[in-house]
mmCIF file of C-alpha atoms and ligand atoms in Angstrom:
data_model
loop_
_atom_site.group_PDB
_atom_site.id
_atom_site.type_symbol
_atom_site.label_atom_id
_atom_site.label_comp_id
_atom_site.label_asym_id
_atom_site.label_seq_id
_atom_site.Cartn_x
_atom_site.Cartn_y
_atom_site.Cartn_z
ATOM 1 C CA MET A 1 140.056 -3.994 66.212
ATOM 2 C CA ASP A 2 141.903 -6.198 68.749
ATOM 3 C CA LEU A 3 140.326 -5.275 72.246
ATOM 4 C CA GLU A 4 142.579 -7.861 74.042
ATOM 5 C CA ALA A 5 145.698 -5.886 72.558
ATOM 6 C CA ALA A 6 143.949 -2.658 73.798
ATOM 7 C CA TYR A 7 143.768 -3.857 77.336
ATOM 8 C CA THR A 8 147.212 -5.442 77.180
ATOM 9 C CA VAL A 9 148.370 -1.730 76.340
ATOM 10 C CA LEU A 10 146.568 -0.533 79.523
ATOM 11 C CA ARG A 11 147.858 -3.343 81.671
ATOM 12 C CA GLU A 12 151.447 -2.839 80.332
ATOM 13 C CA ARG A 13 151.281 1.128 81.115
ATOM 14 C CA GLY A 14 149.705 0.548 84.615
ATOM 15 C CA ALA A 15 146.738 2.495 83.794
ATOM 16 C CA PRO A 16 144.065 2.954 86.169
ATOM 17 C CA ALA A 17 141.273 0.394 86.085
ATOM 18 C CA TYR A 18 138.425 2.597 84.732
ATOM 19 C CA ARG A 19 140.470 2.942 81.434
ATOM 20 C CA VAL A 20 139.448 -0.486 80.767
ATOM 21 C CA GLU A 21 135.544 0.306 80.496
ATOM 22 C CA GLN A 22 136.459 3.840 78.961
ATOM 23 C CA VAL A 23 138.429 1.882 75.940
ATOM 24 C CA ARG A 24 135.440 -0.617 75.766
ATOM 25 C CA HIS A 25 132.873 2.023 75.516
ATOM 26 C CA ALA A 26 134.915 3.954 73.138
ATOM 27 C CA VAL A 27 135.154 1.030 70.719
ATOM 28 C CA THR A 28 131.520 -0.678 71.091
ATOM 29 C CA ARG A 29 129.320 2.264 71.790
ATOM 30 C CA ASP A 30 130.905 5.510 70.666
ATOM 31 C CA LEU A 31 131.966 3.532 67.591
ATOM 32 C CA ILE A 32 135.392 5.312 67.250
ATOM 33 C CA ALA A 33 137.035 4.616 63.837
ATOM 34 C CA SER A 34 140.225 6.028 65.234
ATOM 35 C CA TRP A 35 141.726 6.402 68.662
ATOM 36 C CA ASP A 36 141.813 10.319 68.056
ATOM 37 C CA GLU A 37 138.039 10.105 68.634
ATOM 38 C CA ALA A 38 138.511 8.539 72.080
ATOM 39 C CA THR A 39 138.464 11.981 73.781
ATOM 40 C CA THR A 40 138.019 10.563 77.306
ATOM 41 C CA LEU A 41 141.638 9.096 77.083
ATOM 42 C CA PRO A 42 144.830 11.082 77.563
ATOM 43 C CA LYS A 43 146.626 11.768 74.366
ATOM 44 C CA ASP A 44 149.716 9.768 75.133
ATOM 45 C CA LEU A 45 147.630 6.761 75.818
ATOM 46 C CA ARG A 46 145.725 7.189 72.588
ATOM 47 C CA ALA A 47 149.076 7.500 70.719
ATOM 48 C CA ALA A 48 150.050 3.982 72.271
ATOM 49 C CA LEU A 49 146.897 2.313 71.703
ATOM 50 C CA ALA A 50 146.941 3.523 67.902
ATOM 51 C CA ASP A 51 150.523 1.910 67.824
ATOM 52 C CA ALA A 52 149.610 -1.451 69.575
ATOM 53 C CA ALA A 53 145.971 -2.023 68.804
ATOM 54 C CA PRO A 54 144.737 0.205 65.726
ATOM 55 C CA ALA A 55 141.191 1.057 65.933
ATOM 56 C CA THR A 56 140.919 -0.109 62.382
ATOM 57 C CA GLU A 57 142.924 -3.084 61.006
ATOM 58 C CA LEU A 58 140.750 -3.917 58.017
ATOM 59 C CA VAL A 59 141.323 -1.627 54.994
ATOM 60 C CA LEU A 60 138.236 -0.197 53.460
ATOM 61 C CA ASP A 61 138.389 -0.972 49.501
ATOM 62 C CA GLY A 62 135.077 0.286 48.663
ATOM 63 C CA GLN A 63 131.431 0.970 49.569
ATOM 64 C CA GLN A 64 128.283 0.591 47.498
ATOM 65 C CA GLU A 65 124.591 1.136 48.293
ATOM 66 C CA SER A 66 122.130 -0.432 46.646
ATOM 67 C CA ARG A 67 118.495 0.774 45.609
ATOM 68 C CA ASP A 68 116.924 -1.093 48.496
ATOM 69 C CA GLY A 69 118.989 0.370 51.066
ATOM 70 C CA THR A 70 121.598 -2.347 51.265
ATOM 71 C CA VAL A 71 125.199 -1.361 51.824
ATOM 72 C CA LYS A 72 128.213 -3.560 50.957
ATOM 73 C CA ALA A 73 131.656 -2.965 52.132
ATOM 74 C CA ARG A 74 134.756 -4.574 50.625
ATOM 75 C CA PHE A 75 137.506 -4.775 53.014
ATOM 76 C CA ALA A 76 141.098 -6.310 52.874
ATOM 77 C CA THR A 77 142.792 -7.651 55.842
ATOM 78 C CA ALA A 78 146.300 -6.110 56.822
ATOM 79 C CA ASP A 79 147.847 -9.057 54.958
ATOM 80 C CA GLY A 80 145.801 -8.698 51.878
ATOM 81 C CA PHE A 81 142.826 -11.050 52.061
ATOM 82 C CA PRO A 82 139.500 -9.794 50.693
ATOM 83 C CA LEU A 83 136.170 -9.807 52.501
ATOM 84 C CA GLU A 84 132.779 -8.342 52.361
ATOM 85 C CA THR A 85 130.168 -7.258 54.719
ATOM 86 C CA VAL A 86 126.546 -6.460 53.920
ATOM 87 C CA LEU A 87 124.326 -4.019 55.897
ATOM 88 C CA MET A 88 120.684 -4.855 55.150
ATOM 89 C CA ARG A 89 117.423 -2.654 56.129
ATOM 90 C CA HIS A 90 114.129 -4.022 56.594
ATOM 91 C CA GLY A 91 112.004 -1.033 57.100
ATOM 92 C CA ASP A 92 113.782 0.731 60.118
ATOM 93 C CA ARG A 93 115.702 -2.351 61.363
ATOM 94 C CA HIS A 94 119.153 -3.090 60.390
ATOM 95 C CA ALA A 95 120.962 -6.329 60.272
ATOM 96 C CA VAL A 96 124.339 -6.962 59.266
ATOM 97 C CA CYS A 97 125.766 -10.083 57.243
ATOM 98 C CA LEU A 98 129.354 -10.728 58.457
ATOM 99 C CA SER A 99 132.176 -12.714 56.871
ATOM 100 C CA SER A 100 133.743 -15.381 59.070
ATOM 101 C CA GLN A 101 136.501 -16.329 56.590
ATOM 102 C CA SER A 102 138.269 -14.776 53.407
ATOM 103 C CA GLY A 103 137.049 -17.156 50.989
ATOM 104 C CA CYS A 104 135.646 -20.670 51.801
ATOM 105 C CA ALA A 105 136.953 -24.144 51.364
ATOM 106 C CA LEU A 106 133.707 -25.922 51.021
ATOM 107 C CA ALA A 107 133.084 -25.023 47.378
ATOM 108 C CA CYS A 108 129.377 -25.245 47.190
ATOM 109 C CA ALA A 109 128.362 -25.507 43.586
ATOM 110 C CA PHE A 110 125.758 -22.375 43.871
ATOM 111 C CA CYS A 111 127.977 -19.960 45.650
ATOM 112 C CA ALA A 112 130.391 -17.441 44.175
ATOM 113 C CA THR A 113 132.564 -17.378 47.410
ATOM 114 C CA GLY A 114 133.138 -21.074 47.027
ATOM 115 C CA ALA A 115 134.227 -20.712 43.513
ATOM 116 C CA MET A 116 137.004 -18.287 44.819
ATOM 117 C CA GLY A 117 138.902 -20.750 47.176
ATOM 118 C CA PHE A 118 139.693 -20.204 50.633
ATOM 119 C CA GLY A 119 142.026 -17.625 51.697
ATOM 120 C CA ARG A 120 142.418 -17.571 55.496
ATOM 121 C CA SER A 121 140.113 -17.501 58.802
ATOM 122 C CA LEU A 122 139.410 -14.125 60.067
ATOM 123 C CA THR A 123 140.185 -13.322 63.720
ATOM 124 C CA ARG A 124 137.397 -12.125 66.407
ATOM 125 C CA GLY A 125 138.744 -8.549 65.858
ATOM 126 C CA GLU A 126 138.383 -8.676 62.107
ATOM 127 C CA ILE A 127 134.772 -10.122 62.625
ATOM 128 C CA LEU A 128 133.918 -7.380 65.209
ATOM 129 C CA GLU A 129 135.262 -4.573 62.834
ATOM 130 C CA GLN A 130 132.830 -5.672 60.242
ATOM 131 C CA LEU A 131 130.075 -5.202 62.830
ATOM 132 C CA LEU A 132 131.620 -1.810 63.984
ATOM 133 C CA TRP A 133 131.578 -0.474 60.535
ATOM 134 C CA ALA A 134 127.754 -1.582 60.085
ATOM 135 C CA ALA A 135 126.938 0.087 63.228
ATOM 136 C CA ARG A 136 128.361 3.457 62.306
ATOM 137 C CA VAL A 137 126.743 3.414 58.717
ATOM 138 C CA ALA A 138 123.261 2.502 60.563
ATOM 139 C CA ARG A 139 124.240 5.256 63.061
ATOM 140 C CA GLY A 140 124.275 7.790 59.974
ATOM 141 C CA ARG A 141 120.780 6.688 59.474
ATOM 142 C CA ASP A 142 119.713 7.255 63.255
ATOM 143 C CA ALA A 143 119.584 3.383 63.518
ATOM 144 C CA ARG A 144 120.991 0.438 65.333
ATOM 145 C CA ILE A 145 121.846 -3.139 64.312
ATOM 146 C CA ARG A 146 119.167 -5.381 65.716
ATOM 147 C CA ASN A 147 120.607 -8.785 64.061
ATOM 148 C CA VAL A 148 123.863 -10.223 63.175
ATOM 149 C CA VAL A 149 123.974 -13.206 60.679
ATOM 150 C CA MET A 150 127.319 -14.946 59.824
ATOM 151 C CA MET A 151 126.154 -15.761 56.337
ATOM 152 C CA GLY A 152 128.764 -13.665 54.380
ATOM 153 C CA MET A 153 131.940 -15.330 53.246
ATOM 154 C CA GLY A 154 133.022 -18.628 55.013
ATOM 155 C CA GLU A 155 131.984 -21.338 57.033
ATOM 156 C CA PRO A 156 131.768 -20.169 60.489
ATOM 157 C CA LEU A 157 131.921 -23.504 62.198
ATOM 158 C CA GLN A 158 135.595 -24.231 60.696
ATOM 159 C CA ASN A 159 136.559 -20.831 62.408
ATOM 160 C CA LEU A 160 134.595 -21.661 65.576
ATOM 161 C CA ASP A 161 136.679 -20.272 68.134
ATOM 162 C CA GLU A 162 137.109 -16.865 66.647
ATOM 163 C CA VAL A 163 133.547 -16.778 65.824
ATOM 164 C CA LEU A 164 132.553 -17.522 69.340
ATOM 165 C CA GLY A 165 134.983 -15.116 70.591
ATOM 166 C CA PHE A 166 133.408 -12.304 68.567
ATOM 167 C CA CYS A 167 130.011 -13.440 69.597
ATOM 168 C CA GLY A 168 131.070 -12.775 73.265
ATOM 169 C CA LEU A 169 132.265 -9.454 72.313
ATOM 170 C CA ALA A 170 129.151 -8.441 70.456
ATOM 171 C CA ASN A 171 126.998 -9.908 73.276
ATOM 172 C CA ASP A 172 128.850 -8.281 76.056
ATOM 173 C CA PRO A 173 125.984 -6.317 77.873
ATOM 174 C CA ASP A 174 128.695 -3.749 79.001
ATOM 175 C CA GLY A 175 130.074 -3.416 75.459
ATOM 176 C CA PHE A 176 127.958 -3.871 72.138
ATOM 177 C CA GLY A 177 125.113 -5.349 73.878
ATOM 178 C CA LEU A 178 123.587 -7.385 71.420
ATOM 179 C CA GLY A 179 121.312 -10.293 72.456
ATOM 180 C CA ALA A 180 122.656 -13.504 71.875
ATOM 181 C CA ARG A 181 119.467 -14.684 70.218
ATOM 182 C CA SER A 182 119.912 -11.826 67.742
ATOM 183 C CA ILE A 183 122.999 -13.475 66.231
ATOM 184 C CA ALA A 184 122.624 -16.354 63.816
ATOM 185 C CA ILE A 185 125.399 -18.688 62.815
ATOM 186 C CA SER A 186 124.774 -20.368 59.325
ATOM 187 C CA THR A 187 126.491 -23.531 58.498
ATOM 188 C CA ALA A 188 126.974 -25.755 55.596
ATOM 189 C CA GLY A 189 126.828 -28.768 57.808
ATOM 190 C CA TRP A 190 130.126 -28.866 59.629
ATOM 191 C CA ILE A 191 129.150 -31.573 62.367
ATOM 192 C CA PRO A 192 132.123 -30.931 64.828
ATOM 193 C CA GLY A 193 130.935 -27.302 64.972
ATOM 194 C CA ILE A 194 127.313 -28.158 65.371
ATOM 195 C CA ASP A 195 128.260 -30.345 68.413
ATOM 196 C CA ALA A 196 130.582 -27.720 69.842
ATOM 197 C CA LEU A 197 127.881 -25.001 69.490
ATOM 198 C CA ALA A 198 125.442 -27.317 71.378
ATOM 199 C CA ALA A 199 127.734 -27.535 74.241
ATOM 200 C CA GLN A 200 128.366 -23.566 74.801
ATOM 201 C CA PRO A 201 126.444 -21.545 76.997
ATOM 202 C CA LEU A 202 125.408 -18.615 74.436
ATOM 203 C CA GLN A 203 122.039 -19.046 73.303
ATOM 204 C CA LEU A 204 122.803 -18.354 69.651
ATOM 205 C CA LYS A 205 120.575 -19.098 66.785
ATOM 206 C CA LEU A 206 121.740 -21.980 64.511
ATOM 207 C CA ALA A 207 120.609 -22.000 60.599
ATOM 208 C CA ILE A 208 121.700 -25.050 58.465
ATOM 209 C CA SER A 209 121.924 -24.695 54.609
ATOM 210 C CA LEU A 210 120.274 -27.700 53.566
ATOM 211 C CA HIS A 211 119.375 -27.354 50.112
ATOM 212 C CA ALA A 212 118.685 -30.991 49.158
ATOM 213 C CA PRO A 213 116.491 -33.700 50.735
ATOM 214 C CA ASP A 214 118.812 -36.805 49.608
ATOM 215 C CA ASP A 215 122.584 -37.427 49.478
ATOM 216 C CA ALA A 216 122.920 -37.875 45.709
ATOM 217 C CA LEU A 217 121.696 -34.303 44.944
ATOM 218 C CA ARG A 218 123.165 -32.744 48.205
ATOM 219 C CA GLU A 219 126.446 -34.108 47.312
ATOM 220 C CA ARG A 220 126.254 -32.865 43.893
ATOM 221 C CA LEU A 221 125.424 -29.003 45.155
ATOM 222 C CA MET A 222 127.549 -29.445 48.436
ATOM 223 C CA PRO A 223 130.704 -31.377 48.342
ATOM 224 C CA VAL A 224 130.838 -31.189 52.234
ATOM 225 C CA ASN A 225 128.003 -33.844 52.086
ATOM 226 C CA ARG A 226 130.455 -36.422 51.062
ATOM 227 C CA ARG A 227 132.149 -35.880 54.355
ATOM 228 C CA TYR A 228 128.859 -35.488 56.381
ATOM 229 C CA PRO A 229 126.080 -37.231 54.848
ATOM 230 C CA LEU A 230 122.545 -36.452 55.647
ATOM 231 C CA ASP A 231 121.915 -39.224 58.261
ATOM 232 C CA GLN A 232 124.970 -37.826 60.255
ATOM 233 C CA LEU A 233 123.919 -34.312 59.731
ATOM 234 C CA MET A 234 120.309 -34.805 60.972
ATOM 235 C CA ALA A 235 121.534 -36.736 63.953
ATOM 236 C CA ALA A 236 123.933 -33.728 64.856
ATOM 237 C CA LEU A 237 120.733 -31.456 64.632
ATOM 238 C CA ARG A 238 118.751 -33.890 66.729
ATOM 239 C CA ARG A 239 121.646 -33.902 69.345
ATOM 240 C CA TYR A 240 121.828 -30.031 69.206
ATOM 241 C CA ARG A 241 118.061 -29.685 69.775
ATOM 242 C CA ALA A 242 117.979 -32.181 72.625
ATOM 243 C CA ALA A 243 120.936 -30.247 74.218
ATOM 244 C CA THR A 244 119.680 -26.590 73.709
ATOM 245 C CA ARG A 245 115.847 -27.027 73.072
ATOM 246 C CA ARG A 246 116.278 -24.357 70.381
ATOM 247 C CA ARG A 247 114.617 -24.280 67.240
ATOM 248 C CA VAL A 248 116.873 -25.052 63.965
ATOM 249 C CA TYR A 249 116.536 -22.746 61.099
ATOM 250 C CA VAL A 250 116.761 -24.810 57.766
ATOM 251 C CA GLU A 251 117.788 -22.834 54.587
ATOM 252 C CA TYR A 252 116.652 -24.053 51.346
ATOM 253 C CA LEU A 253 117.771 -22.450 48.087
ATOM 254 C CA LEU A 254 115.301 -22.906 45.254
ATOM 255 C CA LEU A 255 117.025 -24.159 41.879
ATOM 256 C CA GLU A 256 114.772 -24.561 38.955
ATOM 257 C CA GLY A 257 114.578 -28.179 37.983
ATOM 258 C CA VAL A 258 117.079 -29.163 40.344
ATOM 259 C CA ASN A 259 115.841 -29.364 44.044
ATOM 260 C CA ASP A 260 112.467 -27.707 43.757
ATOM 261 C CA ARG A 261 109.887 -30.425 42.603
ATOM 262 C CA ALA A 262 107.037 -31.147 45.033
ATOM 263 C CA GLU A 263 108.025 -34.584 45.623
ATOM 264 C CA GLN A 264 111.315 -33.071 46.912
ATOM 265 C CA ALA A 265 109.306 -30.847 49.247
ATOM 266 C CA ASP A 266 107.789 -34.009 50.599
ATOM 267 C CA ARG A 267 111.051 -35.892 51.021
ATOM 268 C CA LEU A 268 112.218 -32.359 53.009
ATOM 269 C CA ALA A 269 109.201 -32.465 55.146
ATOM 270 C CA ASP A 270 109.624 -36.378 55.859
ATOM 271 C CA LEU A 271 113.258 -35.632 56.908
ATOM 272 C CA LEU A 272 112.356 -32.526 58.986
ATOM 273 C CA HIS A 273 109.150 -34.337 60.787
ATOM 274 C CA GLU A 274 111.422 -37.356 61.651
ATOM 275 C CA HIS A 275 114.592 -35.507 62.806
ATOM 276 C CA LEU A 276 113.249 -32.140 64.120
ATOM 277 C CA PRO A 277 109.447 -32.431 65.039
ATOM 278 C CA GLY A 278 108.096 -29.257 65.866
ATOM 279 C CA GLY A 279 111.561 -27.783 66.116
ATOM 280 C CA CYS A 280 112.330 -26.239 62.951
ATOM 281 C CA HIS A 281 111.723 -23.219 60.579
ATOM 282 C CA VAL A 282 112.351 -23.491 56.755
ATOM 283 C CA ASN A 283 113.624 -20.401 55.042
ATOM 284 C CA LEU A 284 113.122 -20.735 51.395
ATOM 285 C CA ILE A 285 115.745 -18.427 49.360
ATOM 286 C CA TRP A 286 115.771 -17.390 45.892
ATOM 287 C CA TYR A 287 118.865 -18.291 43.871
ATOM 288 C CA ASN A 288 121.004 -15.365 43.157
ATOM 289 C CA PRO A 289 122.916 -15.512 39.987
ATOM 290 C CA THR A 290 126.558 -16.521 40.164
ATOM 291 C CA ALA A 291 129.041 -18.038 37.487
ATOM 292 C CA ALA A 292 127.345 -21.234 38.190
ATOM 293 C CA ASP A 293 125.037 -23.139 35.596
ATOM 294 C CA LEU A 294 121.799 -22.710 37.623
ATOM 295 C CA GLU A 295 118.813 -21.026 37.579
ATOM 296 C CA ALA A 296 116.405 -19.608 40.108
ATOM 297 C CA SER A 297 113.014 -21.342 40.224
ATOM 298 C CA SER A 298 110.217 -19.630 38.861
ATOM 299 C CA PRO A 299 107.763 -17.921 40.827
ATOM 300 C CA GLU A 300 105.246 -20.573 40.134
ATOM 301 C CA ARG A 301 107.455 -23.637 41.129
ATOM 302 C CA VAL A 302 108.278 -21.793 44.268
ATOM 303 C CA GLU A 303 104.663 -21.318 45.064
ATOM 304 C CA ARG A 304 104.234 -25.067 44.256
ATOM 305 C CA PHE A 305 106.987 -26.007 46.698
ATOM 306 C CA ARG A 306 105.896 -23.592 49.421
ATOM 307 C CA ALA A 307 102.136 -25.187 49.164
ATOM 308 C CA ALA A 308 103.699 -28.723 49.464
ATOM 309 C CA LEU A 309 105.581 -27.751 52.560
ATOM 310 C CA ASP A 310 102.184 -26.100 54.041
ATOM 311 C CA ARG A 311 100.244 -29.037 53.331
ATOM 312 C CA ARG A 312 102.849 -31.147 55.428
ATOM 313 C CA ARG A 313 102.505 -28.350 58.133
ATOM 314 C CA ILE A 314 106.308 -27.473 58.055
ATOM 315 C CA PRO A 315 106.791 -23.667 58.885
ATOM 316 C CA GLN A 316 108.342 -21.699 56.243
ATOM 317 C CA THR A 317 109.176 -18.130 54.961
ATOM 318 C CA LEU A 318 110.061 -17.209 51.662
ATOM 319 C CA ARG A 319 113.173 -14.844 51.674
ATOM 320 C CA ARG A 320 114.120 -12.570 48.880
ATOM 321 C CA SER A 321 117.719 -11.527 49.388
ATOM 322 C CA LYS A 322 118.507 -7.948 49.241
ATOM 323 C CA GLY A 323 121.063 -5.963 47.272
ATOM 324 C CA ALA A 324 121.201 -8.276 44.120
ATOM 325 C CA ASP A 325 121.989 -5.053 42.024
ATOM 326 C CA ILE A 326 125.522 -4.499 43.796
ATOM 327 C CA ASP A 327 126.432 -8.249 44.114
ATOM 328 C CA ALA A 328 125.466 -8.150 47.943
ATOM 329 C CA ALA A 329 123.112 -10.863 47.760
ATOM 330 C CA CYS A 330 123.637 -14.103 49.533
ATOM 331 C CA GLY A 331 126.310 -16.187 47.584
ATOM 332 C CA GLN A 332 127.341 -13.396 45.482
ATOM 333 C CA LEU A 333 130.406 -12.285 47.628
ATOM 334 C CA ALA A 334 133.819 -11.202 46.647
ATOM 335 C CA VAL A 335 134.398 -12.754 43.281
ATOM 336 C CA ARG A 336 136.074 -9.804 42.167
ATOM 337 C CA GLY A 337 138.058 -8.679 45.061
ATOM 338 C CA ALA A 338 139.377 -12.059 45.134
ATOM 339 C CA GLN A 339 141.014 -11.547 41.850
ATOM 340 C CA GLU A 340 142.336 -8.146 42.613
ATOM 341 C CA ALA A 341 143.798 -9.438 45.838
ATOM 342 C CA ARG A 342 145.422 -12.323 44.124
ATOM 343 C CA GLN A 343 146.956 -10.102 41.675
ATOM 344 C CA ARG A 344 148.030 -7.498 44.257
ATOM 345 C CA ARG A 345 149.903 -10.454 46.412
ATOM 346 C CA ARG A 346 151.382 -11.797 43.136
ATOM 347 C CA ALA A 347 152.724 -8.231 42.208
ATOM 348 C CA GLU A 348 154.219 -7.881 45.769
ATOM 349 C CA ARG A 349 156.103 -11.120 45.449
ATOM 350 C CA GLU A 350 157.415 -10.465 41.939
ATOM 351 C CA PRO A 351 158.424 -6.568 42.026
ATOM 352 C CA ALA A 352 158.572 -5.465 38.407
HETATM 353 N N1 LIG B 1 128.834 -21.162 54.872
HETATM 354 C C1 LIG B 1 127.651 -20.886 55.639
HETATM 355 C C2 LIG B 1 127.438 -19.503 55.675
HETATM 356 C C3 LIG B 1 127.708 -18.685 54.348
HETATM 357 S S1 LIG B 1 126.449 -18.838 53.155
HETATM 358 C C4 LIG B 1 126.772 -21.954 54.872
HETATM 359 O O1 LIG B 1 126.836 -22.349 54.208
HETATM 360 O O2 LIG B 1 125.288 -21.670 55.548
HETATM 361 C C5 LIG B 1 124.922 -18.304 53.812
HETATM 362 C C6 LIG B 1 123.701 -18.659 52.782
HETATM 363 O O3 LIG B 1 123.602 -18.365 51.537
HETATM 364 C C7 LIG B 1 123.559 -20.254 52.809
HETATM 365 O O4 LIG B 1 122.530 -20.808 53.006
HETATM 366 C C8 LIG B 1 124.368 -20.591 51.328
HETATM 367 O O5 LIG B 1 123.773 -21.556 50.859
HETATM 368 C C9 LIG B 1 123.349 -19.265 50.754
HETATM 369 N N2 LIG B 1 123.937 -18.980 49.335
HETATM 370 C C10 LIG B 1 124.927 -19.359 48.840
HETATM 371 N N3 LIG B 1 125.230 -19.060 47.580
HETATM 372 C C11 LIG B 1 123.921 -18.426 47.060
HETATM 373 C C12 LIG B 1 123.344 -18.078 46.151
HETATM 374 N N4 LIG B 1 123.785 -18.100 44.636
HETATM 375 N N5 LIG B 1 122.051 -17.518 46.207
HETATM 376 C C13 LIG B 1 121.157 -17.551 47.256
HETATM 377 N N6 LIG B 1 121.776 -18.273 48.318
HETATM 378 C C14 LIG B 1 123.145 -18.630 48.454
#
């Protein structure tokens, strides 16, 4: 949903000023899925909007609901790139996990999206539309979206302009009205993006996918570490904290026998005490199986790792991701969708 394109239609038709607000409210509050539903607008205007600024650009390819209440949507962009969006329920609170790109260029070893390669970055309108979908599903449960995490497909800091444009739309108090602190951006460690985030005014949350406390291991798991090794990354996080005074969320995926030894917890604690003293929170994540040759840590090893962090007074939370039974959990997004979309594009290029 490209709101700017909708406003352009209003301007070009010389519509009265109050129409801008009606359009914004129809999209972000009434959550229209089609301009026909925007009954505050005259019919000819609705038709013009449907033409130039379709209420839905993404094509919903399918929707699955998990036993735990998680709902995953598979979308395709108008030009055929697949993406996925996940609505999560924690009690009566709903959060949505959005994709910032179709596919991802960073190729982290444990991530299914990484294995599918890069498609393209999504526009702010395509990102907003995922939120509007989730808000409609939540509305069907008499609930609202409380939190947004940019933890679906893609590296949000490689698409920063559009991601920030989206955050502005989601945050607009006269629109969707989500607090900036309720929006989290997660990065594999794209330093230029971290510096750019530190310099902009919205008080967004920053999460950093660390997953290893030393360069040799981190490089193996996350090729981006070759470009931006840990000393540079930690220096960028220090700058971010100095500029914003905000806490940094550190994500650490526990992989059996790879990064889950007690010494590695100590190493992690050293790093965090040195560079983010009193200013971070570690989220330990269970590994969700992908095609990668890796295994989730056993519950005993997870407990040992947690205990080691506790001894070092590093605040931490263990997160179990939702929706694994429908491949909606962290790192599991869109392998199948990607294959199908590639086939579809190939078929279009080479008509039988
Ligand atoms: N590119 C961004 C955001 C997308 S990934 C980033 O790297 O942060 C969102 C989170 O899911 C990241 O912490 C990522 O490392 C984690 N993740 C990836 N694959 C996973 C898997 N198989 N199991 C659990 N978490 C995974």
